[in-house]
Amino acid sequence: MGYKVVVVGATGNVGREMLNILAEREFPIDEIAALASRKSLGTEISFGDKTLKTKDLDTFDFTGWDIALFAVGSTATKEYAPKAAATGCIVIDNSSLYRYDPDVPLVVPEVNADAVLGYHKKNIIANPNCSTAQMVVALKPLHDRARIKRVVVSTYQSVSGSGKAGIDTLWDETKAIYNPTDNYSSETYPKQIAFNVIPHIDVFMEDGSTKEEWKMVAETKKIIDPKIKVTATCVRVPVFVGHSEAINIEFEDFLDEDEARDILREAPGCMVIDKREDGGYVTPIECVGDYATFISRIRQDSTIDNGLNIWVVSDNLRKGAALNAVQIAEVLGQKVLKKG
């Protein structure tokens, strides 16, 4: 006996990836529904070796469905997630709407799987921000060993984090540069992204941080430990898929780089590729389509007493979004629903 699963926002990048991963991981499904807005009604989408036609989110009845994976923006989530949850369907939400709600667990299964048990307060579980998800997978096993005091992270985030518009913008701007007869302009980013980097993701806040940077701080504290101090600089780079992060960690206790490497090799969801030679590290293009969070460049930071530097790379459409949501569904199945 399997589950009745709904994917909301099935025509978007993350929604399609959710369907791919559900099929790849052979999630036990009796029935599946792909929902989209009315303008996408009837669009055909692949699910394993099957083809699904999208149904209208506006008129869909969630009664009797077990799990709804939401891959739409906060506005649509605010309208439809409570409706789904009220029918008894458990919502796993990829938007930022519920991440900071104390009654909604924020879950990365490798880090805090037991937090899913708090779903019953609102029948909703939140997926973290893509940049946070891969970072906490790497941080948690190190925190368990030596207690993290402070994290300084600089991100190199791909354009797919902005959805299809981001991917299209990088492609079109690049073509326009090579073919100057193309008269192209975009409103996706405040500055050109092709052959450039933009230290600005989401809106600016009063203290000079961007919302993306604030998310990394707040979510790391909620998922791992509220005592950890985090400062972030989030940068959009001209990469199609795959987020990278340079992370500096200060611990309460000394942690040798060799021991850190061994800990991360054994940690769930982590893949260490760290050779001190040309190409002995992972870049975004190599992580695309993979489930793992890749960790390279593990080394001592000699400027502080208990410091390490690491380089972390992951497919943001997978671990940063769709994969994490499916993993949450798997944990729900094992710990709560117990079908399949």
mmCIF file of N, CA, C and O in Angstrom, residues 137-230:
data_model
loop_
_atom_site.group_PDB
_atom_site.id
_atom_site.type_symbol
_atom_site.label_atom_id
_atom_site.label_comp_id
_atom_site.label_asym_id
_atom_site.label_seq_id
_atom_site.Cartn_x
_atom_site.Cartn_y
_atom_site.Cartn_z
ATOM 1 N N VAL A 137 23.920 20.515 6.090
ATOM 2 C CA VAL A 137 24.307 19.116 5.925
ATOM 3 C C VAL A 137 25.791 18.945 6.245
ATOM 4 O O VAL A 137 26.202 17.958 6.881
ATOM 5 N N ALA A 138 26.599 19.917 5.823
ATOM 6 C CA ALA A 138 28.036 19.864 6.094
ATOM 7 C C ALA A 138 28.367 20.271 7.530
ATOM 8 O O ALA A 138 29.287 19.723 8.147
ATOM 9 N N LEU A 139 27.632 21.217 8.085
ATOM 10 C CA LEU A 139 27.964 21.739 9.411
ATOM 11 C C LEU A 139 27.580 20.802 10.552
ATOM 12 O O LEU A 139 28.297 20.702 11.549
ATOM 13 N N LYS A 140 26.429 20.124 10.438
ATOM 14 C CA LYS A 140 25.887 19.388 11.576
ATOM 15 C C LYS A 140 26.846 18.329 12.137
ATOM 16 O O LYS A 140 27.058 18.268 13.362
ATOM 17 N N PRO A 141 27.452 17.468 11.323
ATOM 18 C CA PRO A 141 28.358 16.465 11.911
ATOM 19 C C PRO A 141 29.581 17.087 12.578
ATOM 20 O O PRO A 141 30.093 16.546 13.560
ATOM 21 N N LEU A 142 30.032 18.226 12.072
ATOM 22 C CA LEU A 142 31.165 18.921 12.689
ATOM 23 C C LEU A 142 30.736 19.575 13.999
ATOM 24 O O LEU A 142 31.487 19.575 14.988
ATOM 25 N N HIS A 143 29.528 20.117 14.013
ATOM 26 C CA HIS A 143 28.974 20.721 15.240
ATOM 27 C C HIS A 143 28.828 19.670 16.339
ATOM 28 O O HIS A 143 29.124 19.934 17.511
ATOM 29 N N ASP A 144 28.395 18.481 15.981
ATOM 30 C CA ASP A 144 28.230 17.412 16.962
ATOM 31 C C ASP A 144 29.560 17.053 17.619
ATOM 32 O O ASP A 144 29.594 16.649 18.791
ATOM 33 N N ARG A 145 30.649 17.199 16.885
ATOM 34 C CA ARG A 145 31.969 16.836 17.405
ATOM 35 C C ARG A 145 32.632 17.969 18.186
ATOM 36 O O ARG A 145 33.213 17.744 19.254
ATOM 37 N N ALA A 146 32.568 19.196 17.699
ATOM 38 C CA ALA A 146 33.394 20.261 18.297
ATOM 39 C C ALA A 146 32.627 21.526 18.641
ATOM 40 O O ALA A 146 33.232 22.495 19.083
ATOM 41 N N ARG A 147 31.311 21.572 18.470
ATOM 42 C CA ARG A 147 30.446 22.716 18.787
ATOM 43 C C ARG A 147 30.872 23.974 18.030
ATOM 44 O O ARG A 147 31.896 24.594 18.322
ATOM 45 N N ILE A 148 30.072 24.358 17.065
ATOM 46 C CA ILE A 148 30.363 25.536 16.249
ATOM 47 C C ILE A 148 29.975 26.804 16.999
ATOM 48 O O ILE A 148 28.867 26.912 17.527
ATOM 49 N N LYS A 149 30.886 27.773 17.031
ATOM 50 C CA LYS A 149 30.616 29.090 17.623
ATOM 51 C C LYS A 149 30.158 30.081 16.563
ATOM 52 O O LYS A 149 29.213 30.836 16.769
ATOM 53 N N ARG A 150 30.851 30.074 15.426
ATOM 54 C CA ARG A 150 30.614 31.126 14.422
ATOM 55 C C ARG A 150 30.877 30.583 13.027
ATOM 56 O O ARG A 150 31.801 29.802 12.816
ATOM 57 N N VAL A 151 30.041 31.031 12.076
ATOM 58 C CA VAL A 151 30.182 30.654 10.676
ATOM 59 C C VAL A 151 30.226 31.925 9.828
ATOM 60 O O VAL A 151 29.376 32.809 9.981
ATOM 61 N N VAL A 152 31.207 31.999 8.949
ATOM 62 C CA VAL A 152 31.276 33.070 7.949
ATOM 63 C C VAL A 152 31.173 32.394 6.582
ATOM 64 O O VAL A 152 32.030 31.594 6.215
ATOM 65 N N VAL A 153 30.104 32.697 5.843
ATOM 66 C CA VAL A 153 29.883 32.011 4.575
ATOM 67 C C VAL A 153 29.705 33.017 3.439
ATOM 68 O O VAL A 153 29.008 34.018 3.580
ATOM 69 N N SER A 154 30.370 32.724 2.329
ATOM 70 C CA SER A 154 30.162 33.468 1.085
ATOM 71 C C SER A 154 29.619 32.482 0.063
ATOM 72 O O SER A 154 30.210 31.415 -0.152
ATOM 73 N N THR A 155 28.495 32.824 -0.557
ATOM 74 C CA THR A 155 27.869 31.899 -1.502
ATOM 75 C C THR A 155 28.112 32.326 -2.939
ATOM 76 O O THR A 155 28.326 33.504 -3.235
ATOM 77 N N TYR A 156 28.059 31.333 -3.818
ATOM 78 C CA TYR A 156 28.184 31.532 -5.264
ATOM 79 C C TYR A 156 26.979 30.806 -5.855
ATOM 80 O O TYR A 156 27.061 29.618 -6.185
ATOM 81 N N GLN A 157 25.868 31.507 -5.986
ATOM 82 C CA GLN A 157 24.585 30.863 -6.261
ATOM 83 C C GLN A 157 24.186 30.957 -7.729
ATOM 84 O O GLN A 157 24.208 32.027 -8.336
ATOM 85 N N SER A 158 23.769 29.811 -8.273
ATOM 86 C CA SER A 158 23.442 29.724 -9.694
ATOM 87 C C SER A 158 22.127 30.429 -10.012
ATOM 88 O O SER A 158 21.291 30.653 -9.137
ATOM 89 N N VAL A 159 21.934 30.710 -11.291
ATOM 90 C CA VAL A 159 20.745 31.441 -11.733
ATOM 91 C C VAL A 159 19.475 30.618 -11.639
ATOM 92 O O VAL A 159 18.370 31.164 -11.599
ATOM 93 N N SER A 160 19.598 29.284 -11.569
ATOM 94 C CA SER A 160 18.395 28.467 -11.425
ATOM 95 C C SER A 160 17.707 28.716 -10.095
ATOM 96 O O SER A 160 16.525 28.385 -9.936
ATOM 97 N N GLY A 161 18.411 29.331 -9.153
ATOM 98 C CA GLY A 161 17.786 29.745 -7.905
ATOM 99 C C GLY A 161 16.724 30.811 -8.117
ATOM 100 O O GLY A 161 15.871 31.032 -7.247
ATOM 101 N N SER A 162 16.745 31.456 -9.272
ATOM 102 C CA SER A 162 15.727 32.446 -9.632
ATOM 103 C C SER A 162 14.646 31.842 -10.521
ATOM 104 O O SER A 162 13.822 32.573 -11.086
ATOM 105 N N GLY A 163 14.666 30.511 -10.659
ATOM 106 C CA GLY A 163 13.669 29.848 -11.497
ATOM 107 C C GLY A 163 14.017 29.909 -12.978
ATOM 108 O O GLY A 163 15.133 30.261 -13.367
ATOM 109 N N LYS A 164 13.039 29.587 -13.792
ATOM 110 C CA LYS A 164 13.244 29.556 -15.244
ATOM 111 C C LYS A 164 13.678 30.918 -15.773
ATOM 112 O O LYS A 164 14.484 31.008 -16.707
ATOM 113 N N ALA A 165 13.176 31.993 -15.161
ATOM 114 C CA ALA A 165 13.540 33.342 -15.620
ATOM 115 C C ALA A 165 15.035 33.580 -15.500
ATOM 116 O O ALA A 165 15.650 34.223 -16.359
ATOM 117 N N GLY A 166 15.636 33.076 -14.431
ATOM 118 C CA GLY A 166 17.076 33.242 -14.232
ATOM 119 C C GLY A 166 17.873 32.498 -15.286
ATOM 120 O O GLY A 166 18.849 33.031 -15.841
ATOM 121 N N ILE A 167 17.473 31.268 -15.568
ATOM 122 C CA ILE A 167 18.163 30.468 -16.591
ATOM 123 C C ILE A 167 18.029 31.124 -17.957
ATOM 124 O O ILE A 167 19.005 31.265 -18.701
ATOM 125 N N ASP A 168 16.824 31.550 -18.291
ATOM 126 C CA ASP A 168 16.596 32.212 -19.581
ATOM 127 C C ASP A 168 17.405 33.495 -19.705
ATOM 128 O O ASP A 168 17.945 33.813 -20.768
ATOM 129 N N THR A 169 17.491 34.251 -18.600
ATOM 130 C CA THR A 169 18.220 35.518 -18.630
ATOM 131 C C THR A 169 19.702 35.300 -18.907
ATOM 132 O O THR A 169 20.303 35.994 -19.745
ATOM 133 N N LEU A 170 20.321 34.343 -18.223
ATOM 134 C CA LEU A 170 21.748 34.074 -18.454
ATOM 135 C C LEU A 170 21.977 33.631 -19.894
ATOM 136 O O LEU A 170 22.913 34.093 -20.557
ATOM 137 N N TRP A 171 21.119 32.771 -20.393
ATOM 138 C CA TRP A 171 21.251 32.287 -21.767
ATOM 139 C C TRP A 171 21.091 33.423 -22.775
ATOM 140 O O TRP A 171 21.911 33.588 -23.689
ATOM 141 N N ASP A 172 20.052 34.228 -22.605
ATOM 142 C CA ASP A 172 19.772 35.303 -23.561
ATOM 143 C C ASP A 172 20.824 36.405 -23.500
ATOM 144 O O ASP A 172 21.218 36.952 -24.536
ATOM 145 N N GLU A 173 21.289 36.751 -22.305
ATOM 146 C CA GLU A 173 22.330 37.783 -22.187
ATOM 147 C C GLU A 173 23.633 37.311 -22.824
ATOM 148 O O GLU A 173 24.334 38.095 -23.482
ATOM 149 N N THR A 174 23.964 36.043 -22.612
ATOM 150 C CA THR A 174 25.195 35.504 -23.200
ATOM 151 C C THR A 174 25.118 35.545 -24.722
ATOM 152 O O THR A 174 26.067 35.963 -25.399
ATOM 153 N N LYS A 175 23.981 35.140 -25.284
ATOM 154 C CA LYS A 175 23.812 35.190 -26.742
ATOM 155 C C LYS A 175 23.902 36.624 -27.254
ATOM 156 O O LYS A 175 24.501 36.881 -28.301
ATOM 157 N N ALA A 176 23.312 37.555 -26.507
ATOM 158 C CA ALA A 176 23.302 38.951 -26.950
ATOM 159 C C ALA A 176 24.708 39.548 -26.971
ATOM 160 O O ALA A 176 25.021 40.403 -27.812
ATOM 161 N N ILE A 177 25.566 39.089 -26.036
ATOM 162 C CA ILE A 177 26.949 39.580 -26.004
ATOM 163 C C ILE A 177 27.725 39.075 -27.222
ATOM 164 O O ILE A 177 28.506 39.810 -27.840
ATOM 165 N N TYR A 178 27.486 37.819 -27.605
ATOM 166 C CA TYR A 178 28.195 37.253 -28.757
ATOM 167 C C TYR A 178 27.581 37.685 -30.086
ATOM 168 O O TYR A 178 28.227 37.606 -31.125
ATOM 169 N N ASN A 179 26.330 38.125 -30.034
ATOM 170 C CA ASN A 179 25.662 38.601 -31.245
ATOM 171 C C ASN A 179 25.089 39.982 -30.947
ATOM 172 O O ASN A 179 23.920 40.125 -30.578
ATOM 173 N N PRO A 180 25.930 41.023 -31.079
ATOM 174 C CA PRO A 180 25.517 42.376 -30.661
ATOM 175 C C PRO A 180 24.302 42.915 -31.397
ATOM 176 O O PRO A 180 23.741 43.934 -31.004
ATOM 177 N N THR A 181 23.856 42.247 -32.466
ATOM 178 C CA THR A 181 22.652 42.723 -33.142
ATOM 179 C C THR A 181 21.397 42.396 -32.327
ATOM 180 O O THR A 181 20.336 42.941 -32.573
ATOM 181 N N ASP A 182 21.538 41.472 -31.353
ATOM 182 C CA ASP A 182 20.404 41.150 -30.486
ATOM 183 C C ASP A 182 20.160 42.308 -29.535
ATOM 184 O O ASP A 182 21.046 42.697 -28.782
ATOM 185 N N ASN A 183 18.985 42.854 -29.563
ATOM 186 C CA ASN A 183 18.625 43.930 -28.645
ATOM 187 C C ASN A 183 17.908 43.311 -27.452
ATOM 188 O O ASN A 183 16.700 43.086 -27.481
ATOM 189 N N TYR A 184 18.691 42.987 -26.414
ATOM 190 C CA TYR A 184 18.122 42.232 -25.300
ATOM 191 C C TYR A 184 18.236 43.011 -24.002
ATOM 192 O O TYR A 184 19.278 43.594 -23.695
ATOM 193 N N SER A 185 17.159 43.030 -23.237
ATOM 194 C CA SER A 185 17.199 43.598 -21.889
ATOM 195 C C SER A 185 16.350 42.712 -20.979
ATOM 196 O O SER A 185 15.405 42.067 -21.426
ATOM 197 N N SER A 186 16.715 42.667 -19.709
ATOM 198 C CA SER A 186 16.025 41.786 -18.770
ATOM 199 C C SER A 186 15.751 42.509 -17.469
ATOM 200 O O SER A 186 16.531 43.357 -17.035
ATOM 201 N N GLU A 187 14.634 42.139 -16.838
ATOM 202 C CA GLU A 187 14.305 42.686 -15.526
ATOM 203 C C GLU A 187 14.514 41.659 -14.415
ATOM 204 O O GLU A 187 14.161 41.897 -13.264
ATOM 205 N N THR A 188 15.107 40.515 -14.762
ATOM 206 C CA THR A 188 15.291 39.460 -13.763
ATOM 207 C C THR A 188 16.278 39.886 -12.684
ATOM 208 O O THR A 188 16.058 39.654 -11.493
ATOM 209 N N TYR A 189 17.385 40.510 -13.099
ATOM 210 C CA TYR A 189 18.416 40.935 -12.151
ATOM 211 C C TYR A 189 18.669 42.430 -12.294
ATOM 212 O O TYR A 189 18.478 43.003 -13.369
ATOM 213 N N PRO A 190 19.152 43.075 -11.212
ATOM 214 C CA PRO A 190 19.396 44.520 -11.278
ATOM 215 C C PRO A 190 20.598 44.892 -12.144
ATOM 216 O O PRO A 190 20.737 46.039 -12.550
ATOM 217 N N LYS A 191 21.486 43.916 -12.402
ATOM 218 C CA LYS A 191 22.628 44.150 -13.278
ATOM 219 C C LYS A 191 22.814 42.937 -14.175
ATOM 220 O O LYS A 191 22.222 41.881 -13.951
ATOM 221 N N GLN A 192 23.633 43.096 -15.203
ATOM 222 C CA GLN A 192 23.930 41.985 -16.111
ATOM 223 C C GLN A 192 24.494 40.816 -15.319
ATOM 224 O O GLN A 192 25.373 40.988 -14.481
ATOM 225 N N ILE A 193 24.022 39.592 -15.595
ATOM 226 C CA ILE A 193 24.544 38.401 -14.923
ATOM 227 C C ILE A 193 25.545 37.664 -15.805
ATOM 228 O O ILE A 193 26.481 37.043 -15.293
ATOM 229 N N ALA A 194 25.407 37.739 -17.122
ATOM 230 C CA ALA A 194 26.356 37.051 -17.996
ATOM 231 C C ALA A 194 27.758 37.639 -17.803
ATOM 232 O O ALA A 194 27.936 38.862 -17.848
ATOM 233 N N PHE A 195 28.740 36.772 -17.562
ATOM 234 C CA PHE A 195 30.133 37.186 -17.362
ATOM 235 C C PHE A 195 30.286 38.196 -16.216
ATOM 236 O O PHE A 195 31.139 39.075 -16.266
ATOM 237 N N ASN A 196 29.455 38.058 -15.206
ATOM 238 C CA ASN A 196 29.458 39.016 -14.095
ATOM 239 C C ASN A 196 29.049 38.277 -12.831
ATOM 240 O O ASN A 196 28.602 37.122 -12.885
ATOM 241 N N VAL A 197 29.220 38.914 -11.687
ATOM 242 C CA VAL A 197 28.671 38.389 -10.427
ATOM 243 C C VAL A 197 27.917 39.529 -9.742
ATOM 244 O O VAL A 197 28.293 40.696 -9.863
ATOM 245 N N ILE A 198 26.847 39.177 -9.039
ATOM 246 C CA ILE A 198 25.977 40.195 -8.436
ATOM 247 C C ILE A 198 25.842 39.898 -6.932
ATOM 248 O O ILE A 198 25.236 38.887 -6.555
ATOM 249 N N PRO A 199 26.388 40.763 -6.063
ATOM 250 C CA PRO A 199 26.317 40.520 -4.616
ATOM 251 C C PRO A 199 24.983 40.967 -4.029
ATOM 252 O O PRO A 199 24.931 41.787 -3.105
ATOM 253 N N HIS A 200 23.922 40.407 -4.561
ATOM 254 C CA HIS A 200 22.574 40.864 -4.197
ATOM 255 C C HIS A 200 21.576 39.783 -4.572
ATOM 256 O O HIS A 200 21.335 39.536 -5.751
ATOM 257 N N ILE A 201 21.005 39.106 -3.568
ATOM 258 C CA ILE A 201 19.959 38.105 -3.796
ATOM 259 C C ILE A 201 18.804 38.412 -2.857
ATOM 260 O O ILE A 201 18.995 38.511 -1.648
ATOM 261 N N ASP A 202 17.621 38.583 -3.404
ATOM 262 C CA ASP A 202 16.418 38.986 -2.673
ATOM 263 C C ASP A 202 16.530 40.478 -2.298
ATOM 264 O O ASP A 202 17.406 41.179 -2.760
ATOM 265 N N VAL A 203 15.644 40.957 -1.456
ATOM 266 C CA VAL A 203 15.546 42.390 -1.165
ATOM 267 C C VAL A 203 16.545 42.801 -0.082
ATOM 268 O O VAL A 203 16.995 41.979 0.712
ATOM 269 N N PHE A 204 16.876 44.096 -0.065
ATOM 270 C CA PHE A 204 17.749 44.622 0.980
ATOM 271 C C PHE A 204 16.954 44.891 2.258
ATOM 272 O O PHE A 204 15.785 45.276 2.224
ATOM 273 N N MET A 205 17.629 44.682 3.391
ATOM 274 C CA MET A 205 17.020 44.914 4.697
ATOM 275 C C MET A 205 17.674 46.136 5.346
ATOM 276 O O MET A 205 18.673 46.664 4.840
ATOM 277 N N GLU A 206 17.122 46.586 6.448
ATOM 278 C CA GLU A 206 17.576 47.834 7.061
ATOM 279 C C GLU A 206 19.043 47.808 7.470
ATOM 280 O O GLU A 206 19.733 48.819 7.430
ATOM 281 N N ASP A 207 19.543 46.652 7.892
ATOM 282 C CA ASP A 207 20.930 46.583 8.367
ATOM 283 C C ASP A 207 21.939 46.416 7.240
ATOM 284 O O ASP A 207 23.137 46.275 7.489
ATOM 285 N N GLY A 208 21.474 46.434 5.986
ATOM 286 C CA GLY A 208 22.371 46.287 4.848
ATOM 287 C C GLY A 208 22.478 44.872 4.325
ATOM 288 O O GLY A 208 23.032 44.643 3.242
ATOM 289 N N SER A 209 21.980 43.906 5.086
ATOM 290 C CA SER A 209 21.940 42.527 4.607
ATOM 291 C C SER A 209 20.834 42.386 3.562
ATOM 292 O O SER A 209 19.894 43.179 3.524
ATOM 293 N N THR A 210 20.947 41.344 2.747
ATOM 294 C CA THR A 210 19.829 40.993 1.880
ATOM 295 C C THR A 210 18.992 39.920 2.581
ATOM 296 O O THR A 210 19.455 39.256 3.510
ATOM 297 N N LYS A 211 17.783 39.723 2.090
ATOM 298 C CA LYS A 211 16.891 38.737 2.695
ATOM 299 C C LYS A 211 17.492 37.332 2.602
ATOM 300 O O LYS A 211 17.331 36.507 3.499
ATOM 301 N N GLU A 212 18.195 37.053 1.510
ATOM 302 C CA GLU A 212 18.827 35.745 1.353
ATOM 303 C C GLU A 212 19.851 35.499 2.457
ATOM 304 O O GLU A 212 19.945 34.397 3.013
ATOM 305 N N GLU A 213 20.627 36.530 2.777
ATOM 306 C CA GLU A 213 21.632 36.412 3.832
ATOM 307 C C GLU A 213 20.966 36.218 5.194
ATOM 308 O O GLU A 213 21.399 35.382 6.006
ATOM 309 N N TRP A 214 19.898 36.961 5.419
ATOM 310 C CA TRP A 214 19.147 36.813 6.671
ATOM 311 C C TRP A 214 18.577 35.404 6.800
ATOM 312 O O TRP A 214 18.579 34.811 7.885
ATOM 313 N N LYS A 215 18.081 34.859 5.687
ATOM 314 C CA LYS A 215 17.517 33.500 5.713
ATOM 315 C C LYS A 215 18.556 32.487 6.189
ATOM 316 O O LYS A 215 18.259 31.599 6.988
ATOM 317 N N MET A 216 19.774 32.596 5.679
ATOM 318 C CA MET A 216 20.815 31.643 6.056
ATOM 319 C C MET A 216 21.100 31.703 7.550
ATOM 320 O O MET A 216 21.327 30.676 8.198
ATOM 321 N N VAL A 217 21.079 32.901 8.104
ATOM 322 C CA VAL A 217 21.317 33.080 9.542
ATOM 323 C C VAL A 217 20.182 32.450 10.347
ATOM 324 O O VAL A 217 20.397 31.600 11.218
ATOM 325 N N ALA A 218 18.959 32.871 10.048
ATOM 326 C CA ALA A 218 17.801 32.434 10.829
ATOM 327 C C ALA A 218 17.565 30.930 10.706
ATOM 328 O O ALA A 218 17.242 30.253 11.698
ATOM 329 N N GLU A 219 17.733 30.399 9.510
ATOM 330 C CA GLU A 219 17.436 28.980 9.285
ATOM 331 C C GLU A 219 18.494 28.068 9.912
ATOM 332 O O GLU A 219 18.166 27.009 10.460
ATOM 333 N N THR A 220 19.754 28.471 9.845
ATOM 334 C CA THR A 220 20.815 27.673 10.482
ATOM 335 C C THR A 220 20.581 27.574 11.981
ATOM 336 O O THR A 220 20.719 26.504 12.583
ATOM 337 N N LYS A 221 20.177 28.684 12.577
ATOM 338 C CA LYS A 221 19.890 28.683 14.013
ATOM 339 C C LYS A 221 18.703 27.776 14.333
ATOM 340 O O LYS A 221 18.714 27.028 15.312
ATOM 341 N N LYS A 222 17.662 27.814 13.506
ATOM 342 C CA LYS A 222 16.474 26.999 13.769
ATOM 343 C C LYS A 222 16.744 25.514 13.553
ATOM 344 O O LYS A 222 16.257 24.666 14.308
ATOM 345 N N ILE A 223 17.535 25.187 12.540
ATOM 346 C CA ILE A 223 17.755 23.785 12.191
ATOM 347 C C ILE A 223 18.811 23.132 13.089
ATOM 348 O O ILE A 223 18.644 21.988 13.525
ATOM 349 N N ILE A 224 19.912 23.840 13.356
ATOM 350 C CA ILE A 224 21.013 23.213 14.110
ATOM 351 C C ILE A 224 21.056 23.663 15.565
ATOM 352 O O ILE A 224 20.923 22.853 16.481
ATOM 353 N N ASP A 225 21.256 24.986 15.784
ATOM 354 C CA ASP A 225 21.487 25.453 17.156
ATOM 355 C C ASP A 225 21.351 26.975 17.180
ATOM 356 O O ASP A 225 22.069 27.676 16.456
ATOM 357 N N PRO A 226 20.448 27.511 18.012
ATOM 358 C CA PRO A 226 20.265 28.970 18.050
ATOM 359 C C PRO A 226 21.484 29.733 18.557
ATOM 360 O O PRO A 226 21.570 30.946 18.380
ATOM 361 N N LYS A 227 22.449 29.035 19.148
ATOM 362 C CA LYS A 227 23.635 29.710 19.690
ATOM 363 C C LYS A 227 24.685 30.002 18.625
ATOM 364 O O LYS A 227 25.595 30.800 18.861
ATOM 365 N N ILE A 228 24.581 29.355 17.475
ATOM 366 C CA ILE A 228 25.580 29.562 16.423
ATOM 367 C C ILE A 228 25.445 30.967 15.837
ATOM 368 O O ILE A 228 24.360 31.395 15.467
ATOM 369 N N LYS A 229 26.556 31.686 15.752
ATOM 370 C CA LYS A 229 26.571 32.987 15.095
ATOM 371 C C LYS A 229 26.900 32.778 13.618
ATOM 372 O O LYS A 229 27.842 32.067 13.280
ATOM 373 N N VAL A 230 26.112 33.409 12.755
ATOM 374 C CA VAL A 230 26.293 33.238 11.312
ATOM 375 C C VAL A 230 26.313 34.604 10.639
ATOM 376 O O VAL A 230 25.464 35.456 10.929
#
